[in-house]
């Protein structure tokens, strides 16, 4: 019994020791708390490097006919002859006959006016003859002006003048019965048909000058300074939606600013728009590409990069946002040519799509958008090809 008791104690201690070892092995290791990293907002950026740049400004405009005119019938008559080969779009020269009206009534009026004219001339000669006889028979110092036949002669002269004007008017109506082109023109519309009865004042044809066409460009205040500087020696091309190009020059600059839009209007002139194909017709939307000359420290950014208030967001070396003021140099169909007002010779990372919630100094995660860079380069290449083709 004495031997078993110490042995039992020994076994119990060993069991306790083993249990402690097992518990120690099974105890989980202490895990240090993991610090959560702040999630940075991704921002699409473009890297831009300042360089010399041939800047252009692209402005949308609308073509307008030069000297639009309506040819109206002077008298009511039946259409005697119509040049049926003249259709809208055809070119006519000054003096070309477009139509002829029946002149029966006009001939009768002209004959009547001629008869009245000859009668007035006869009456004037008669009045002068009577005056000569009266002056021989009367004492000039004691006779009245009526007796001397002075008012009768004046009345005869007035009647003759009236008869002359009536004859000139009747002759003018006869001449206008032949409808002719007043200048070199393009036929815009024809409103009459063969053998039609035409009323006085009815529109027969609508024409416009064929030597040039106007292009009306509304220029905003933001672009006016650039355009005004470029108009000293302008190099302007007008491009239609189909891609056809015509050289243009400045016809005039409107002296007034629109009271609603606060825009100025520059009117361009394109020479001989109807002579060659493709033609440039009125009421078409076109682009006017204005060359602004060679500029220093210019970068090209997408249209979306500039905010409504005219600023551009960039990133510093620590990927923090900053808002910078810029000067607009030129504008294309897909990009803006700008110059940074501060350290304009430094390369920058420009935020492509700025948000109204952006804060100055906030750190972001930049994401470079190479696709848009390629698109801008392609657009500039197309513009260069257009310029070379014009040259």
PDB file of C-alpha atoms in Angstrom, residues 74-357:
ATOM      1  CA  UNK A  74     -44.945  93.815-111.792  1.00  0.00           C
ATOM      2  CA  UNK A  75     -48.327  93.329-113.486  1.00  0.00           C
ATOM      3  CA  UNK A  76     -51.112  90.788-113.587  1.00  0.00           C
ATOM      4  CA  UNK A  77     -50.796  88.767-116.783  1.00  0.00           C
ATOM      5  CA  UNK A  78     -50.609  85.281-118.158  1.00  0.00           C
ATOM      6  CA  UNK A  79     -47.219  83.632-118.375  1.00  0.00           C
ATOM      7  CA  UNK A  80     -46.355  83.688-122.071  1.00  0.00           C
ATOM      8  CA  UNK A  81     -43.000  81.867-121.946  1.00  0.00           C
ATOM      9  CA  UNK A  82     -40.970  80.069-119.283  1.00  0.00           C
ATOM     10  CA  UNK A  83     -37.451  78.757-119.524  1.00  0.00           C
ATOM     11  CA  UNK A  84     -38.287  75.217-118.430  1.00  0.00           C
ATOM     12  CA  UNK A  85     -34.616  74.199-118.362  1.00  0.00           C
ATOM     13  CA  UNK A  86     -33.992  76.451-115.369  1.00  0.00           C
ATOM     14  CA  UNK A  87     -34.405  74.422-112.194  1.00  0.00           C
ATOM     15  CA  UNK A  88     -33.446  75.126-108.572  1.00  0.00           C
ATOM     16  CA  UNK A  89     -29.695  74.812-108.231  1.00  0.00           C
ATOM     17  CA  UNK A  90     -28.955  76.014-111.765  1.00  0.00           C
ATOM     18  CA  UNK A  91     -26.620  78.935-112.312  1.00  0.00           C
ATOM     19  CA  UNK A  92     -27.708  81.933-114.398  1.00  0.00           C
ATOM     20  CA  UNK A  93     -25.819  84.969-115.613  1.00  0.00           C
ATOM     21  CA  UNK A  94     -26.821  88.592-115.278  1.00  0.00           C
ATOM     22  CA  UNK A  95     -29.468  89.441-117.889  1.00  0.00           C
ATOM     23  CA  UNK A  96     -30.514  85.859-118.666  1.00  0.00           C
ATOM     24  CA  UNK A  97     -34.243  85.697-119.504  1.00  0.00           C
ATOM     25  CA  UNK A  98     -36.141  83.477-117.074  1.00  0.00           C
ATOM     26  CA  UNK A  99     -39.743  84.096-118.179  1.00  0.00           C
ATOM     27  CA  UNK A 100     -41.932  86.413-120.246  1.00  0.00           C
ATOM     28  CA  UNK A 101     -45.406  87.728-119.413  1.00  0.00           C
ATOM     29  CA  UNK A 102     -48.150  88.476-121.937  1.00  0.00           C
ATOM     30  CA  UNK A 103     -47.888  92.195-122.763  1.00  0.00           C
ATOM     31  CA  UNK A 104     -51.320  92.896-124.306  1.00  0.00           C
ATOM     32  CA  UNK A 105     -52.569  94.997-121.402  1.00  0.00           C
ATOM     33  CA  UNK A 106     -49.185  96.648-120.887  1.00  0.00           C
ATOM     34  CA  UNK A 107     -48.952  97.568-124.585  1.00  0.00           C
ATOM     35  CA  UNK A 108     -52.380  99.219-124.373  1.00  0.00           C
ATOM     36  CA  UNK A 109     -51.342 101.230-121.315  1.00  0.00           C
ATOM     37  CA  UNK A 110     -48.133 102.286-123.043  1.00  0.00           C
ATOM     38  CA  UNK A 111     -50.031 103.432-126.138  1.00  0.00           C
ATOM     39  CA  UNK A 112     -52.448 105.392-123.977  1.00  0.00           C
ATOM     40  CA  UNK A 113     -49.585 107.005-122.098  1.00  0.00           C
ATOM     41  CA  UNK A 114     -47.899 107.926-125.359  1.00  0.00           C
ATOM     42  CA  UNK A 115     -51.132 109.496-126.633  1.00  0.00           C
ATOM     43  CA  UNK A 116     -51.489 111.506-123.435  1.00  0.00           C
ATOM     44  CA  UNK A 117     -47.892 112.630-123.737  1.00  0.00           C
ATOM     45  CA  UNK A 118     -48.351 113.908-127.279  1.00  0.00           C
ATOM     46  CA  UNK A 119     -51.598 115.639-126.306  1.00  0.00           C
ATOM     47  CA  UNK A 120     -49.832 117.354-123.399  1.00  0.00           C
ATOM     48  CA  UNK A 121     -47.049 118.530-125.727  1.00  0.00           C
ATOM     49  CA  UNK A 122     -49.668 119.936-128.104  1.00  0.00           C
ATOM     50  CA  UNK A 123     -51.480 121.726-125.299  1.00  0.00           C
ATOM     51  CA  UNK A 124     -48.254 123.288-124.103  1.00  0.00           C
ATOM     52  CA  UNK A 125     -47.443 124.585-127.600  1.00  0.00           C
ATOM     53  CA  UNK A 126     -50.962 125.952-127.903  1.00  0.00           C
ATOM     54  CA  UNK A 127     -50.707 127.672-124.510  1.00  0.00           C
ATOM     55  CA  UNK A 128     -47.398 129.278-125.476  1.00  0.00           C
ATOM     56  CA  UNK A 129     -48.816 130.454-128.805  1.00  0.00           C
ATOM     57  CA  UNK A 130     -51.802 132.023-127.112  1.00  0.00           C
ATOM     58  CA  UNK A 131     -49.476 133.700-124.641  1.00  0.00           C
ATOM     59  CA  UNK A 132     -47.407 135.192-127.477  1.00  0.00           C
ATOM     60  CA  UNK A 133     -50.520 136.614-129.145  1.00  0.00           C
ATOM     61  CA  UNK A 134     -51.831 137.985-125.843  1.00  0.00           C
ATOM     62  CA  UNK A 135     -48.571 139.737-125.031  1.00  0.00           C
ATOM     63  CA  UNK A 136     -48.633 141.495-128.394  1.00  0.00           C
ATOM     64  CA  UNK A 137     -52.180 142.742-127.894  1.00  0.00           C
ATOM     65  CA  UNK A 138     -52.010 143.712-124.195  1.00  0.00           C
ATOM     66  CA  UNK A 139     -50.094 146.305-122.265  1.00  0.00           C
ATOM     67  CA  UNK A 140     -47.752 144.295-120.015  1.00  0.00           C
ATOM     68  CA  UNK A 141     -47.811 146.946-117.274  1.00  0.00           C
ATOM     69  CA  UNK A 142     -51.609 147.108-117.013  1.00  0.00           C
ATOM     70  CA  UNK A 143     -52.687 143.502-117.778  1.00  0.00           C
ATOM     71  CA  UNK A 144     -53.048 140.695-115.229  1.00  0.00           C
ATOM     72  CA  UNK A 145     -51.027 137.456-115.223  1.00  0.00           C
ATOM     73  CA  UNK A 146     -54.150 135.557-116.264  1.00  0.00           C
ATOM     74  CA  UNK A 147     -54.552 137.843-119.247  1.00  0.00           C
ATOM     75  CA  UNK A 148     -50.903 137.287-120.103  1.00  0.00           C
ATOM     76  CA  UNK A 149     -51.663 133.501-120.099  1.00  0.00           C
ATOM     77  CA  UNK A 150     -48.955 132.724-117.536  1.00  0.00           C
ATOM     78  CA  UNK A 151     -50.948 130.256-115.320  1.00  0.00           C
ATOM     79  CA  UNK A 152     -52.237 128.494-118.472  1.00  0.00           C
ATOM     80  CA  UNK A 153     -48.665 127.882-119.627  1.00  0.00           C
ATOM     81  CA  UNK A 154     -47.643 126.615-116.169  1.00  0.00           C
ATOM     82  CA  UNK A 155     -50.607 124.222-116.103  1.00  0.00           C
ATOM     83  CA  UNK A 156     -49.708 122.936-119.567  1.00  0.00           C
ATOM     84  CA  UNK A 157     -46.119 122.335-118.454  1.00  0.00           C
ATOM     85  CA  UNK A 158     -47.318 120.428-115.360  1.00  0.00           C
ATOM     86  CA  UNK A 159     -49.628 118.267-117.502  1.00  0.00           C
ATOM     87  CA  UNK A 160     -46.734 117.524-119.839  1.00  0.00           C
ATOM     88  CA  UNK A 161     -44.506 116.502-116.927  1.00  0.00           C
ATOM     89  CA  UNK A 162     -47.216 114.202-115.605  1.00  0.00           C
ATOM     90  CA  UNK A 163     -47.678 112.660-119.044  1.00  0.00           C
ATOM     91  CA  UNK A 164     -43.935 112.044-119.325  1.00  0.00           C
ATOM     92  CA  UNK A 165     -43.837 110.248-115.969  1.00  0.00           C
ATOM     93  CA  UNK A 166     -46.873 108.136-116.909  1.00  0.00           C
ATOM     94  CA  UNK A 167     -45.187 107.149-120.161  1.00  0.00           C
ATOM     95  CA  UNK A 168     -41.941 106.222-118.358  1.00  0.00           C
ATOM     96  CA  UNK A 169     -43.927 104.130-115.859  1.00  0.00           C
ATOM     97  CA  UNK A 170     -45.818 102.315-118.619  1.00  0.00           C
ATOM     98  CA  UNK A 171     -42.588 101.692-120.501  1.00  0.00           C
ATOM     99  CA  UNK A 172     -40.984 100.336-117.307  1.00  0.00           C
ATOM    100  CA  UNK A 173     -43.873  97.885-116.832  1.00  0.00           C
ATOM    101  CA  UNK A 174     -43.358  96.696-120.390  1.00  0.00           C
ATOM    102  CA  UNK A 175     -39.662  96.104-119.727  1.00  0.00           C
ATOM    103  CA  UNK A 176     -40.434  94.236-116.489  1.00  0.00           C
ATOM    104  CA  UNK A 177     -42.773  91.881-118.300  1.00  0.00           C
ATOM    105  CA  UNK A 178     -39.534  90.121-119.260  1.00  0.00           C
ATOM    106  CA  UNK A 179     -38.202  88.541-116.040  1.00  0.00           C
ATOM    107  CA  UNK A 180     -34.395  88.489-116.070  1.00  0.00           C
ATOM    108  CA  UNK A 181     -31.616  87.689-113.581  1.00  0.00           C
ATOM    109  CA  UNK A 182     -30.427  90.939-111.939  1.00  0.00           C
ATOM    110  CA  UNK A 183     -26.925  89.513-111.319  1.00  0.00           C
ATOM    111  CA  UNK A 184     -24.972  86.262-111.575  1.00  0.00           C
ATOM    112  CA  UNK A 185     -27.054  84.007-109.391  1.00  0.00           C
ATOM    113  CA  UNK A 186     -28.142  80.521-108.422  1.00  0.00           C
ATOM    114  CA  UNK A 187     -31.816  79.583-108.631  1.00  0.00           C
ATOM    115  CA  UNK A 188     -33.046  78.720-105.153  1.00  0.00           C
ATOM    116  CA  UNK A 189     -36.782  78.222-105.906  1.00  0.00           C
ATOM    117  CA  UNK A 190     -39.209  78.506-108.828  1.00  0.00           C
ATOM    118  CA  UNK A 191     -42.824  79.408-107.995  1.00  0.00           C
ATOM    119  CA  UNK A 192     -44.471  79.542-111.443  1.00  0.00           C
ATOM    120  CA  UNK A 193     -45.541  77.017-114.070  1.00  0.00           C
ATOM    121  CA  UNK A 194     -46.056  77.309-117.858  1.00  0.00           C
ATOM    122  CA  UNK A 195     -49.165  79.265-118.967  1.00  0.00           C
ATOM    123  CA  UNK A 196     -49.949  80.219-115.363  1.00  0.00           C
ATOM    124  CA  UNK A 197     -51.838  83.443-114.626  1.00  0.00           C
ATOM    125  CA  UNK A 198     -49.576  85.613-112.509  1.00  0.00           C
ATOM    126  CA  UNK A 199     -50.845  88.320-110.191  1.00  0.00           C
ATOM    127  CA  UNK A 200     -49.033  91.584-109.601  1.00  0.00           C
ATOM    128  CA  UNK A 201     -46.641  91.174-106.674  1.00  0.00           C
ATOM    129  CA  UNK A 202     -46.556  87.372-106.945  1.00  0.00           C
ATOM    130  CA  UNK A 203     -43.137  85.768-106.368  1.00  0.00           C
ATOM    131  CA  UNK A 204     -41.850  84.045-109.498  1.00  0.00           C
ATOM    132  CA  UNK A 205     -38.274  83.073-108.596  1.00  0.00           C
ATOM    133  CA  UNK A 206     -35.988  83.144-105.556  1.00  0.00           C
ATOM    134  CA  UNK A 207     -32.311  83.759-106.298  1.00  0.00           C
ATOM    135  CA  UNK A 208     -29.045  84.262-104.457  1.00  0.00           C
ATOM    136  CA  UNK A 209     -25.678  85.587-105.553  1.00  0.00           C
ATOM    137  CA  UNK A 210     -23.500  82.821-106.969  1.00  0.00           C
ATOM    138  CA  UNK A 211     -20.097  84.457-106.504  1.00  0.00           C
ATOM    139  CA  UNK A 212     -19.977  83.811-102.737  1.00  0.00           C
ATOM    140  CA  UNK A 213     -21.832  82.505 -99.719  1.00  0.00           C
ATOM    141  CA  UNK A 214     -21.797  83.713 -96.120  1.00  0.00           C
ATOM    142  CA  UNK A 215     -20.878  81.637 -93.060  1.00  0.00           C
ATOM    143  CA  UNK A 216     -22.208  83.089 -89.801  1.00  0.00           C
ATOM    144  CA  UNK A 217     -20.114  82.220 -86.731  1.00  0.00           C
ATOM    145  CA  UNK A 218     -21.308  83.032 -83.195  1.00  0.00           C
ATOM    146  CA  UNK A 219     -18.226  83.620 -81.013  1.00  0.00           C
ATOM    147  CA  UNK A 220     -18.478  83.450 -77.217  1.00  0.00           C
ATOM    148  CA  UNK A 221     -16.726  85.912 -74.926  1.00  0.00           C
ATOM    149  CA  UNK A 222     -14.343  83.146 -73.790  1.00  0.00           C
ATOM    150  CA  UNK A 223     -13.077  82.634 -77.357  1.00  0.00           C
ATOM    151  CA  UNK A 224     -13.331  86.215 -78.586  1.00  0.00           C
ATOM    152  CA  UNK A 225      -9.805  87.272 -77.575  1.00  0.00           C
ATOM    153  CA  UNK A 226      -8.234  84.323 -79.424  1.00  0.00           C
ATOM    154  CA  UNK A 227     -10.383  84.866 -82.509  1.00  0.00           C
ATOM    155  CA  UNK A 228      -9.775  88.615 -82.543  1.00  0.00           C
ATOM    156  CA  UNK A 229      -6.015  88.058 -82.512  1.00  0.00           C
ATOM    157  CA  UNK A 230      -6.277  85.477 -85.297  1.00  0.00           C
ATOM    158  CA  UNK A 231      -8.307  87.769 -87.555  1.00  0.00           C
ATOM    159  CA  UNK A 232      -5.278  89.997 -88.194  1.00  0.00           C
ATOM    160  CA  UNK A 233      -3.919  87.506 -90.751  1.00  0.00           C
ATOM    161  CA  UNK A 234      -6.566  84.809 -90.707  1.00  0.00           C
ATOM    162  CA  UNK A 235      -6.204  81.319 -92.116  1.00  0.00           C
ATOM    163  CA  UNK A 236      -9.691  79.862 -92.072  1.00  0.00           C
ATOM    164  CA  UNK A 237     -11.172  76.722 -93.595  1.00  0.00           C
ATOM    165  CA  UNK A 238     -14.827  75.738 -93.683  1.00  0.00           C
ATOM    166  CA  UNK A 239     -15.545  72.011 -93.341  1.00  0.00           C
ATOM    167  CA  UNK A 240     -18.939  70.464 -94.061  1.00  0.00           C
ATOM    168  CA  UNK A 241     -20.364  67.416 -92.308  1.00  0.00           C
ATOM    169  CA  UNK A 242     -19.296  65.257 -95.235  1.00  0.00           C
ATOM    170  CA  UNK A 243     -15.679  66.377 -94.755  1.00  0.00           C
ATOM    171  CA  UNK A 244     -15.419  68.681 -97.768  1.00  0.00           C
ATOM    172  CA  UNK A 245     -13.296  71.769 -97.244  1.00  0.00           C
ATOM    173  CA  UNK A 246     -13.402  75.313 -98.655  1.00  0.00           C
ATOM    174  CA  UNK A 247     -11.043  78.215 -97.916  1.00  0.00           C
ATOM    175  CA  UNK A 248     -12.766  81.227 -96.373  1.00  0.00           C
ATOM    176  CA  UNK A 249     -12.025  84.821 -95.510  1.00  0.00           C
ATOM    177  CA  UNK A 250     -13.556  87.325 -93.130  1.00  0.00           C
ATOM    178  CA  UNK A 251     -16.334  89.404 -94.693  1.00  0.00           C
ATOM    179  CA  UNK A 252     -17.112  91.491 -91.587  1.00  0.00           C
ATOM    180  CA  UNK A 253     -17.353  91.388 -87.800  1.00  0.00           C
ATOM    181  CA  UNK A 254     -20.641  92.463 -86.288  1.00  0.00           C
ATOM    182  CA  UNK A 255     -20.157  95.583 -84.150  1.00  0.00           C
ATOM    183  CA  UNK A 256     -22.907  94.514 -81.748  1.00  0.00           C
ATOM    184  CA  UNK A 257     -23.026  91.831 -79.050  1.00  0.00           C
ATOM    185  CA  UNK A 258     -26.161  89.713 -78.855  1.00  0.00           C
ATOM    186  CA  UNK A 259     -28.223  90.940 -75.910  1.00  0.00           C
ATOM    187  CA  UNK A 260     -29.306  87.409 -74.925  1.00  0.00           C
ATOM    188  CA  UNK A 261     -26.354  85.120 -75.643  1.00  0.00           C
ATOM    189  CA  UNK A 262     -23.654  87.814 -75.249  1.00  0.00           C
ATOM    190  CA  UNK A 263     -21.988  86.451 -78.359  1.00  0.00           C
ATOM    191  CA  UNK A 264     -20.350  88.299 -81.203  1.00  0.00           C
ATOM    192  CA  UNK A 265     -20.885  87.314 -84.804  1.00  0.00           C
ATOM    193  CA  UNK A 266     -18.153  86.891 -87.373  1.00  0.00           C
ATOM    194  CA  UNK A 267     -19.333  86.480 -90.967  1.00  0.00           C
ATOM    195  CA  UNK A 268     -17.044  84.598 -93.353  1.00  0.00           C
ATOM    196  CA  UNK A 269     -17.134  84.507 -97.136  1.00  0.00           C
ATOM    197  CA  UNK A 270     -16.583  81.411 -99.283  1.00  0.00           C
ATOM    198  CA  UNK A 271     -15.912  82.224-102.926  1.00  0.00           C
ATOM    199  CA  UNK A 272     -17.649  80.378-105.796  1.00  0.00           C
ATOM    200  CA  UNK A 273     -19.534  77.861-103.639  1.00  0.00           C
ATOM    201  CA  UNK A 274     -21.813  76.630-106.454  1.00  0.00           C
ATOM    202  CA  UNK A 275     -19.431  76.392-109.408  1.00  0.00           C
ATOM    203  CA  UNK A 276     -17.629  73.163-108.472  1.00  0.00           C
ATOM    204  CA  UNK A 277     -18.784  69.925-106.914  1.00  0.00           C
ATOM    205  CA  UNK A 278     -19.356  69.291-104.113  1.00  0.00           C
ATOM    206  CA  UNK A 279     -21.359  72.472-103.649  1.00  0.00           C
ATOM    207  CA  UNK A 280     -21.866  74.451-100.479  1.00  0.00           C
ATOM    208  CA  UNK A 281     -25.516  75.461-100.117  1.00  0.00           C
ATOM    209  CA  UNK A 282     -27.224  77.826 -97.636  1.00  0.00           C
ATOM    210  CA  UNK A 283     -28.684  76.732 -94.293  1.00  0.00           C
ATOM    211  CA  UNK A 284     -26.060  74.037 -93.691  1.00  0.00           C
ATOM    212  CA  UNK A 285     -24.183  73.558 -90.434  1.00  0.00           C
ATOM    213  CA  UNK A 286     -20.429  73.665 -90.957  1.00  0.00           C
ATOM    214  CA  UNK A 287     -17.244  73.903 -88.929  1.00  0.00           C
ATOM    215  CA  UNK A 288     -14.927  76.849 -89.284  1.00  0.00           C
ATOM    216  CA  UNK A 289     -11.337  75.935 -88.396  1.00  0.00           C
ATOM    217  CA  UNK A 290      -9.448  79.101 -87.485  1.00  0.00           C
ATOM    218  CA  UNK A 291      -5.657  78.912 -87.299  1.00  0.00           C
ATOM    219  CA  UNK A 292      -4.367  80.710 -84.196  1.00  0.00           C
ATOM    220  CA  UNK A 293      -0.667  80.485 -85.074  1.00  0.00           C
ATOM    221  CA  UNK A 294       2.317  78.938 -83.259  1.00  0.00           C
ATOM    222  CA  UNK A 295       2.054  79.068 -79.454  1.00  0.00           C
ATOM    223  CA  UNK A 296       4.587  78.268 -76.702  1.00  0.00           C
ATOM    224  CA  UNK A 297       4.084  75.904 -73.709  1.00  0.00           C
ATOM    225  CA  UNK A 298       0.779  74.540 -74.919  1.00  0.00           C
ATOM    226  CA  UNK A 299      -0.742  71.229 -73.856  1.00  0.00           C
ATOM    227  CA  UNK A 300      -3.726  69.403 -75.328  1.00  0.00           C
ATOM    228  CA  UNK A 301      -6.342  68.025 -72.958  1.00  0.00           C
ATOM    229  CA  UNK A 302      -9.777  66.488 -73.598  1.00  0.00           C
ATOM    230  CA  UNK A 303     -12.835  68.728 -73.606  1.00  0.00           C
ATOM    231  CA  UNK A 304     -14.014  67.104 -70.368  1.00  0.00           C
ATOM    232  CA  UNK A 305     -10.886  68.185 -68.482  1.00  0.00           C
ATOM    233  CA  UNK A 306     -11.928  71.833 -68.117  1.00  0.00           C
ATOM    234  CA  UNK A 307     -14.533  72.698 -65.516  1.00  0.00           C
ATOM    235  CA  UNK A 308     -17.403  75.072 -66.141  1.00  0.00           C
ATOM    236  CA  UNK A 309     -15.573  77.864 -64.362  1.00  0.00           C
ATOM    237  CA  UNK A 310     -12.509  77.432 -66.591  1.00  0.00           C
ATOM    238  CA  UNK A 311     -10.130  75.491 -64.284  1.00  0.00           C
ATOM    239  CA  UNK A 312      -8.226  72.212 -64.711  1.00  0.00           C
ATOM    240  CA  UNK A 313      -7.579  69.624 -61.963  1.00  0.00           C
ATOM    241  CA  UNK A 314      -4.079  68.088 -61.774  1.00  0.00           C
ATOM    242  CA  UNK A 315      -2.104  65.808 -59.426  1.00  0.00           C
ATOM    243  CA  UNK A 316       1.075  66.710 -57.526  1.00  0.00           C
ATOM    244  CA  UNK A 317       3.972  64.297 -56.893  1.00  0.00           C
ATOM    245  CA  UNK A 318       2.060  62.801 -53.925  1.00  0.00           C
ATOM    246  CA  UNK A 319      -1.059  62.104 -56.006  1.00  0.00           C
ATOM    247  CA  UNK A 320      -2.962  64.912 -54.310  1.00  0.00           C
ATOM    248  CA  UNK A 321      -5.518  67.012 -56.163  1.00  0.00           C
ATOM    249  CA  UNK A 322      -4.893  70.621 -57.039  1.00  0.00           C
ATOM    250  CA  UNK A 323      -6.934  73.118 -59.046  1.00  0.00           C
ATOM    251  CA  UNK A 324      -5.053  75.281 -61.538  1.00  0.00           C
ATOM    252  CA  UNK A 325      -6.026  78.253 -63.681  1.00  0.00           C
ATOM    253  CA  UNK A 326      -5.314  78.059 -67.393  1.00  0.00           C
ATOM    254  CA  UNK A 327      -5.534  80.162 -70.548  1.00  0.00           C
ATOM    255  CA  UNK A 328      -7.485  78.748 -73.435  1.00  0.00           C
ATOM    256  CA  UNK A 329      -5.378  78.844 -76.608  1.00  0.00           C
ATOM    257  CA  UNK A 330      -7.515  76.879 -79.042  1.00  0.00           C
ATOM    258  CA  UNK A 331     -10.276  74.340 -79.304  1.00  0.00           C
ATOM    259  CA  UNK A 332     -10.731  71.345 -81.600  1.00  0.00           C
ATOM    260  CA  UNK A 333     -13.535  68.873 -82.011  1.00  0.00           C
ATOM    261  CA  UNK A 334     -12.228  66.596 -79.228  1.00  0.00           C
ATOM    262  CA  UNK A 335      -9.587  68.530 -77.324  1.00  0.00           C
ATOM    263  CA  UNK A 336      -8.639  71.881 -75.848  1.00  0.00           C
ATOM    264  CA  UNK A 337      -5.294  73.602 -76.298  1.00  0.00           C
ATOM    265  CA  UNK A 338      -4.430  75.358 -73.042  1.00  0.00           C
ATOM    266  CA  UNK A 339      -1.525  76.982 -71.243  1.00  0.00           C
ATOM    267  CA  UNK A 340      -1.159  76.752 -67.465  1.00  0.00           C
ATOM    268  CA  UNK A 341      -0.800  80.177 -65.903  1.00  0.00           C
ATOM    269  CA  UNK A 342       1.679  78.953 -63.254  1.00  0.00           C
ATOM    270  CA  UNK A 343       4.861  77.117 -64.333  1.00  0.00           C
ATOM    271  CA  UNK A 344       3.543  76.595 -67.823  1.00  0.00           C
ATOM    272  CA  UNK A 345       6.736  74.765 -68.913  1.00  0.00           C
ATOM    273  CA  UNK A 346       6.242  71.872 -66.441  1.00  0.00           C
ATOM    274  CA  UNK A 347       4.752  68.465 -67.347  1.00  0.00           C
ATOM    275  CA  UNK A 348       1.574  67.561 -65.485  1.00  0.00           C
ATOM    276  CA  UNK A 349      -0.899  64.811 -64.843  1.00  0.00           C
ATOM    277  CA  UNK A 350      -4.326  66.155 -65.754  1.00  0.00           C
ATOM    278  CA  UNK A 351      -7.585  64.755 -64.392  1.00  0.00           C
ATOM    279  CA  UNK A 352      -9.668  63.728 -67.357  1.00  0.00           C
ATOM    280  CA  UNK A 353     -13.125  63.735 -65.718  1.00  0.00           C
ATOM    281  CA  UNK A 354     -13.221  66.224 -62.807  1.00  0.00           C
ATOM    282  CA  UNK A 355     -16.104  65.923 -60.340  1.00  0.00           C
ATOM    283  CA  UNK A 356     -17.831  68.653 -58.385  1.00  0.00           C
ATOM    284  CA  UNK A 357     -17.071  66.705 -55.160  1.00  0.00           C
TER     285      UNK A 357
END
